[in-house]
């Protein structure tokens, strides 16, 4: 197929995007599971951040993990990909600010999102959690780039332009 | 295009809220701030009054104190403090205290040291309150808990709490009572 106009010139990016979505979506599913199973613990941790009115924390502990779960699932399977990426990106930015804020105040808060997996607990806790979130944001950037290149590679019907040119 | 995306995001959020609502159980949706503050005050009082250091705990053990691990049975069996005395470290999960009352009554009069996972775990404090209600007077809490024990490099062991044969028989969930064997 070398030289064929039907060959996707961005296959490398498609592969990177698949890996990126698997990593981000998978981590979001696992961390959401940890929070869904024990909402009491997650509510306590939200309170420990001291960033929200206490009265809202239980509701957030019920609601937020499910947002993570569905967004992670959608990203993983590539359905409503852009929207899932937007939701996850927004959550990661909020989480990163929250972690940086508590770290700057010398607070050490378990995120409790490892779902019993020690290595995940480690990478999510601050200050590693800040780095992890930034890496996940970068992976979302990879997926965004791949999607844009993929769209650019598909010609408008009747334009006469070969894919990838 | 933007409008479609916005609708999809709202759908994700809406489905998540519905799932959260369906799954909601014991925890009230609106946090009971007054109850939390009262609990926090009680915990602060306990922390100031009955906290004990690692050295203090080991000193009490030398004097015949009983050490109780207030974590879950699974956590206890995965690893707990090793003491070469009888009884060794007992396991009384903080959410199953009522099932252990009978055997704990045999320990009345002895000093007791409780520990849980770490500072954020409340089980030792719950157990403290129950033991006090049952007439125990010399109760202490090692607040750094299991994490502190591991960090300090103390000897640990695995396996069930076998004192009085408590976990020799399978736990009977249906009867909701432990299959306790008399010593």
Coordinates of C-alpha atoms in Angstrom, one line a residue:
Chain A
X1 CA 0.0 0.0 0.0
X2 CA 3.1 2.3 -0.1
X3 CA 2.3 5.5 -1.7
X4 CA -1.5 4.9 -1.6
X5 CA -3.6 7.9 -1.0
X6 CA -5.8 5.9 1.3
X7 CA -3.0 5.2 3.8
X8 CA -3.3 7.2 7.0
X9 CA -0.1 9.2 7.3
X10 CA -0.7 9.7 11.0
X11 CA -0.9 6.0 12.0
X12 CA 1.8 6.7 14.7
X13 CA -0.5 9.3 16.2
X14 CA -3.4 7.0 16.1
X15 CA -1.4 4.5 18.1
X16 CA -0.2 7.2 20.6
X17 CA -3.8 8.3 21.1
X18 CA -5.0 4.8 21.8
X19 CA -2.3 4.3 24.4
X20 CA -3.0 7.8 25.9
X21 CA -6.8 7.1 26.1
X22 CA -6.2 3.7 27.6
X23 CA -3.9 5.1 30.3
X24 CA -6.1 8.1 31.2
X25 CA -9.4 6.4 30.8
X26 CA -8.2 3.3 32.7
X27 CA -6.8 5.4 35.6
X28 CA -10.0 7.4 35.9
X29 CA -12.0 4.2 36.0
X30 CA -9.9 2.7 38.7
X31 CA -9.8 5.8 40.8
X32 CA -13.6 6.3 40.4
X33 CA -14.2 2.8 41.5
X34 CA -12.1 3.4 44.7
X35 CA -14.3 6.5 45.5
X36 CA -17.6 4.9 44.5
X37 CA -17.1 1.9 46.8
X38 CA -16.4 4.0 49.9
X39 CA -18.1 7.4 49.5
X40 CA -17.7 8.0 53.3
X41 CA -13.9 8.0 53.0
X42 CA -13.9 10.2 49.9
X43 CA -16.3 12.7 51.6
X44 CA -13.8 12.9 54.5
X45 CA -11.0 13.5 52.1
X46 CA -12.9 16.2 50.3
X47 CA -13.5 17.9 53.6
X48 CA -9.8 17.6 54.4
X49 CA -9.0 19.8 51.5
X50 CA -10.9 22.6 53.2
X51 CA -11.8 24.1 49.9
X52 CA -15.6 23.6 49.7
X53 CA -18.5 24.3 52.2
X54 CA -18.7 21.2 54.4
X55 CA -22.4 20.9 53.8
X56 CA -21.7 20.0 50.1
X57 CA -19.1 17.4 50.6
X58 CA -21.3 14.3 50.9
X59 CA -23.2 15.2 47.7
X60 CA -19.9 15.7 45.9
X61 CA -18.7 12.3 47.2
X62 CA -21.7 10.7 45.6
X63 CA -21.6 12.6 42.3
X64 CA -18.0 13.3 41.3
X65 CA -16.8 9.7 41.2
X66 CA -19.5 8.8 38.7
X67 CA -18.6 11.8 36.5
X68 CA -15.0 10.4 36.5
X69 CA -16.3 6.9 35.8
X70 CA -18.5 7.8 32.8
X71 CA -15.9 10.2 31.4
X72 CA -13.2 7.6 31.8
X73 CA -15.3 4.9 30.2
X74 CA -16.2 7.1 27.2
X75 CA -12.6 8.2 26.7
X76 CA -11.5 4.6 26.8
X77 CA -14.0 3.3 24.2
X78 CA -13.6 6.5 22.1
X79 CA -17.3 7.4 22.2
X80 CA -18.0 11.1 22.6
X81 CA -14.3 11.4 22.8
X82 CA -14.0 15.1 22.6
X83 CA -16.5 15.7 25.4
X84 CA -15.0 13.0 27.6
X85 CA -11.6 14.6 27.1
X86 CA -13.0 18.0 28.0
X87 CA -14.6 16.7 31.2
X88 CA -11.5 14.8 32.3
X89 CA -9.2 17.7 31.4
X90 CA -11.4 20.1 33.5
X91 CA -11.3 17.6 36.4
X92 CA -7.5 17.2 36.1
X93 CA -7.0 21.0 36.2
X94 CA -9.2 21.3 39.3
X95 CA -7.5 18.4 41.0
X96 CA -4.1 19.7 40.2
X97 CA -4.9 23.1 41.7
X98 CA -6.4 21.5 44.8
X99 CA -3.3 19.3 45.3
X100 CA -1.0 22.2 44.7
X101 CA -3.0 24.4 47.2
X102 CA -2.9 21.7 49.9
X103 CA 0.8 20.9 49.2
X104 CA 1.7 24.6 49.5
X105 CA -0.1 24.7 52.9
X106 CA 1.9 21.7 54.1
X107 CA -1.2 19.4 54.2
X108 CA -0.7 15.7 53.3
X109 CA -4.0 14.2 52.2
X110 CA -4.6 10.7 50.9
X111 CA -6.7 10.9 47.8
X112 CA -8.1 7.4 48.5
X113 CA -8.6 6.8 44.8
X114 CA -6.2 3.9 44.3
X115 CA -9.0 1.3 44.8
X116 CA -6.7 -0.7 47.0
X117 CA -3.8 -0.7 44.5
X118 CA -0.8 0.6 46.4
X119 CA 1.1 1.9 43.3
X120 CA -1.9 4.0 42.3
X121 CA -2.3 5.4 45.8
X122 CA 1.4 6.4 45.6
X123 CA 1.1 8.2 42.2
X124 CA -2.0 10.0 43.2
X125 CA -0.9 11.4 46.5
X126 CA 0.7 14.8 46.6
X127 CA 3.3 15.9 45.5
X128 CA 3.5 13.0 43.1
X129 CA -0.2 13.5 42.4
X130 CA 0.5 16.9 40.8
X131 CA 3.1 15.3 38.5
X132 CA 0.7 12.5 37.7
X133 CA -2.1 14.9 36.8
X134 CA 0.2 16.9 34.6
X135 CA 1.3 13.8 32.8
X136 CA -2.4 12.8 32.3
X137 CA -3.1 16.3 30.9
X138 CA -0.2 15.8 28.5
X139 CA -1.7 12.5 27.4
X140 CA -5.0 14.2 26.7
X141 CA -3.1 16.6 24.6
X142 CA -1.7 13.7 22.6
X143 CA -5.2 12.4 22.0
X144 CA -6.4 15.9 21.0
X145 CA -3.5 16.3 18.5
X146 CA -4.2 12.8 17.1
X147 CA -7.8 13.6 16.6
X148 CA -7.1 16.8 14.8
X149 CA -4.5 15.2 12.5
X150 CA -7.0 12.4 11.8
X151 CA -9.7 14.9 10.8
X152 CA -7.2 16.8 8.7
X153 CA -6.3 13.5 6.9
X154 CA -9.9 12.9 5.9
X155 CA -10.7 15.0 2.8
X156 CA -14.0 16.9 2.4
X157 CA -16.3 15.0 0.0
X158 CA -15.7 16.1 -3.6
X159 CA -12.7 18.3 -2.7
X160 CA -10.4 16.3 -4.8
X161 CA -7.7 16.5 -2.1
X162 CA -5.8 13.4 -1.2
X163 CA -5.8 12.4 2.4
X164 CA -2.9 13.6 4.4
X165 CA -1.8 16.3 1.9
Chain B
X1 CA -21.1 21.7 16.9
X2 CA -20.5 23.5 20.2
X3 CA -24.1 23.0 21.1
X4 CA -23.9 19.3 20.5
X5 CA -20.8 19.1 22.7
X6 CA -22.5 21.0 25.5
X7 CA -25.5 18.7 25.4
X8 CA -23.2 15.7 25.5
X9 CA -21.3 17.1 28.5
X10 CA -24.6 17.8 30.3
X11 CA -25.7 14.2 29.6
X12 CA -22.5 12.9 31.1
X13 CA -23.0 15.0 34.2
X14 CA -26.7 14.1 34.4
X15 CA -26.1 10.4 34.1
X16 CA -23.4 10.7 36.8
X17 CA -25.8 12.5 39.1
X18 CA -28.4 9.9 38.6
X19 CA -26.0 7.0 39.2
X20 CA -24.8 8.8 42.4
X21 CA -28.4 9.2 43.5
X22 CA -29.3 5.5 42.8
X23 CA -26.2 4.3 44.6
X24 CA -26.6 6.6 47.6
X25 CA -27.0 4.7 50.9
X26 CA -26.1 5.4 54.5
X27 CA -24.3 8.7 53.9
X28 CA -26.9 11.6 53.8
X29 CA -26.7 13.8 50.7
X30 CA -26.5 16.9 52.8
X31 CA -23.7 16.8 55.2
X32 CA -24.7 17.0 58.9
X33 CA -22.3 19.8 59.8
X34 CA -23.3 19.9 63.5
X35 CA -22.7 16.1 64.0
X36 CA -19.4 16.4 62.2
X37 CA -18.3 19.2 64.5
X38 CA -19.4 17.3 67.6
X39 CA -17.4 14.2 66.4
X40 CA -14.4 16.3 65.6
X41 CA -14.5 17.9 69.1
X42 CA -14.7 14.5 70.7
X43 CA -11.8 13.2 68.6
X44 CA -9.7 16.3 69.5
X45 CA -10.4 15.7 73.2
X46 CA -9.4 12.1 72.9
X47 CA -6.2 12.9 71.0
X48 CA -5.1 15.3 73.7
X49 CA -6.1 13.1 76.5
X50 CA -5.4 9.5 75.7
X51 CA -2.8 9.5 72.9
X52 CA 0.3 7.4 73.7
X53 CA 3.7 7.2 72.1
X54 CA 5.3 4.1 70.6
X55 CA 7.7 3.9 73.6
X56 CA 4.8 4.4 76.0
X57 CA 2.8 1.6 74.3
X58 CA 5.7 -0.9 74.5
X59 CA 6.3 0.1 78.2
X60 CA 2.6 -0.6 78.9
X61 CA 2.9 -3.9 77.1
X62 CA 5.8 -4.9 79.4
X63 CA 3.5 -4.1 82.3
X64 CA 0.8 -6.5 81.0
X65 CA -1.3 -4.2 78.8
X66 CA -3.4 -5.7 76.0
X67 CA -3.0 -4.3 72.5
X68 CA -6.1 -4.2 70.2
X69 CA -5.9 -3.7 66.5
X70 CA -9.1 -1.9 65.5
X71 CA -8.8 -2.3 61.8
X72 CA -10.8 -4.7 59.6
X73 CA -10.3 -8.4 59.9
X74 CA -8.7 -8.5 56.4
X75 CA -6.2 -5.7 57.2
X76 CA -5.3 -7.4 60.5
X77 CA -4.7 -10.8 58.7
X78 CA -2.5 -9.1 56.1
X79 CA -0.3 -7.7 58.9
X80 CA -0.3 -6.6 62.5
X81 CA 2.0 -5.9 65.4
X82 CA 3.8 -9.0 66.7
X83 CA 3.9 -9.3 70.5
X84 CA 5.3 -12.3 72.2
X85 CA 2.8 -12.4 75.0
X86 CA -0.7 -13.8 75.8
X87 CA -3.0 -12.5 74.6
X88 CA -1.0 -11.2 71.6
X89 CA -2.5 -8.3 69.6
X90 CA -6.2 -8.8 69.4
X91 CA -8.4 -7.8 66.4
X92 CA -11.6 -5.9 67.2
X93 CA -12.7 -4.1 64.0
X94 CA -14.2 -0.8 65.0
X95 CA -17.4 -1.5 63.2
X96 CA -18.0 -4.9 64.8
X97 CA -17.3 -4.0 68.4
X98 CA -20.6 -5.5 69.7
X99 CA -19.6 -8.9 68.5
X100 CA -16.5 -8.9 70.6
X101 CA -17.9 -7.7 73.9
X102 CA -18.0 -11.1 75.6
X103 CA -14.4 -11.9 75.2
X104 CA -13.3 -8.4 75.9
X105 CA -15.0 -8.5 79.3
X106 CA -12.3 -11.0 80.4
X107 CA -9.7 -8.3 80.0
X108 CA -11.4 -5.8 82.3
X109 CA -8.9 -4.3 84.8
X110 CA -6.0 -4.6 82.4
X111 CA -4.5 -1.5 80.6
X112 CA -5.5 -1.5 77.0
X113 CA -3.7 0.1 74.0
X114 CA -5.7 0.6 70.8
X115 CA -4.5 1.3 67.3
X116 CA -6.0 1.7 63.9
X117 CA -4.6 2.5 60.4
X118 CA -3.3 6.0 61.0
X119 CA -4.5 9.4 62.3
X120 CA -7.4 9.5 59.8
X121 CA -8.9 6.2 61.0
X122 CA -11.6 6.6 63.8
X123 CA -12.1 3.0 64.7
X124 CA -9.8 3.1 67.7
X125 CA -11.7 6.1 69.0
X126 CA -15.0 4.3 68.5
X127 CA -13.6 1.3 70.4
X128 CA -12.3 3.6 73.1
X129 CA -15.8 4.9 73.7
X130 CA -17.3 1.5 73.8
X131 CA -14.7 0.1 76.2
X132 CA -15.2 3.0 78.5
X133 CA -18.9 2.3 78.6
X134 CA -18.2 -1.3 79.5
X135 CA -16.1 -0.2 82.5
X136 CA -12.6 -0.2 81.2
X137 CA -10.6 2.6 82.9
X138 CA -7.0 2.4 81.6
X139 CA -7.4 2.8 77.9
X140 CA -4.8 4.5 75.5
X141 CA -4.7 5.0 71.8
X142 CA -1.5 4.9 69.6
X143 CA -2.7 7.4 67.0
X144 CA 0.0 6.8 64.3
X145 CA -1.5 3.3 64.2
X146 CA -0.4 0.6 61.8
X147 CA 1.5 3.1 59.6
X148 CA 3.5 4.2 62.6
X149 CA 4.3 0.6 63.6
X150 CA 5.5 -0.2 60.1
X151 CA 7.5 3.1 59.9
X152 CA 9.1 2.4 63.2
X153 CA 10.2 -1.0 61.9
X154 CA 8.6 -3.0 64.7
X155 CA 8.1 -6.8 64.2
X156 CA 4.9 -7.7 62.5
X157 CA 3.1 -10.9 61.6
X158 CA 0.2 -12.1 59.6
X159 CA -2.8 -14.3 60.1
X160 CA -6.0 -14.3 62.1
X161 CA -6.6 -13.4 65.8
X162 CA -6.8 -16.8 67.4
X163 CA -7.1 -15.8 71.0
X164 CA -10.1 -17.6 72.5
X165 CA -10.3 -19.3 69.1
X166 CA -12.2 -16.3 67.8
X167 CA -11.6 -16.8 64.1
X168 CA -11.0 -20.5 64.1
X169 CA -14.4 -21.1 62.7
X170 CA -15.7 -19.4 59.6
X171 CA -17.5 -16.1 60.3
X172 CA -21.3 -16.6 60.1
X173 CA -22.6 -13.7 58.2
X174 CA -26.3 -14.8 58.3
X175 CA -26.5 -15.2 62.0
X176 CA -24.5 -12.0 62.4
X177 CA -22.7 -13.4 65.4
X178 CA -19.2 -14.6 65.6
X179 CA -18.5 -18.3 66.0
X180 CA -16.8 -17.9 69.3
X181 CA -15.1 -20.8 71.0
X182 CA -14.6 -20.7 74.8
X183 CA -11.0 -20.7 75.9

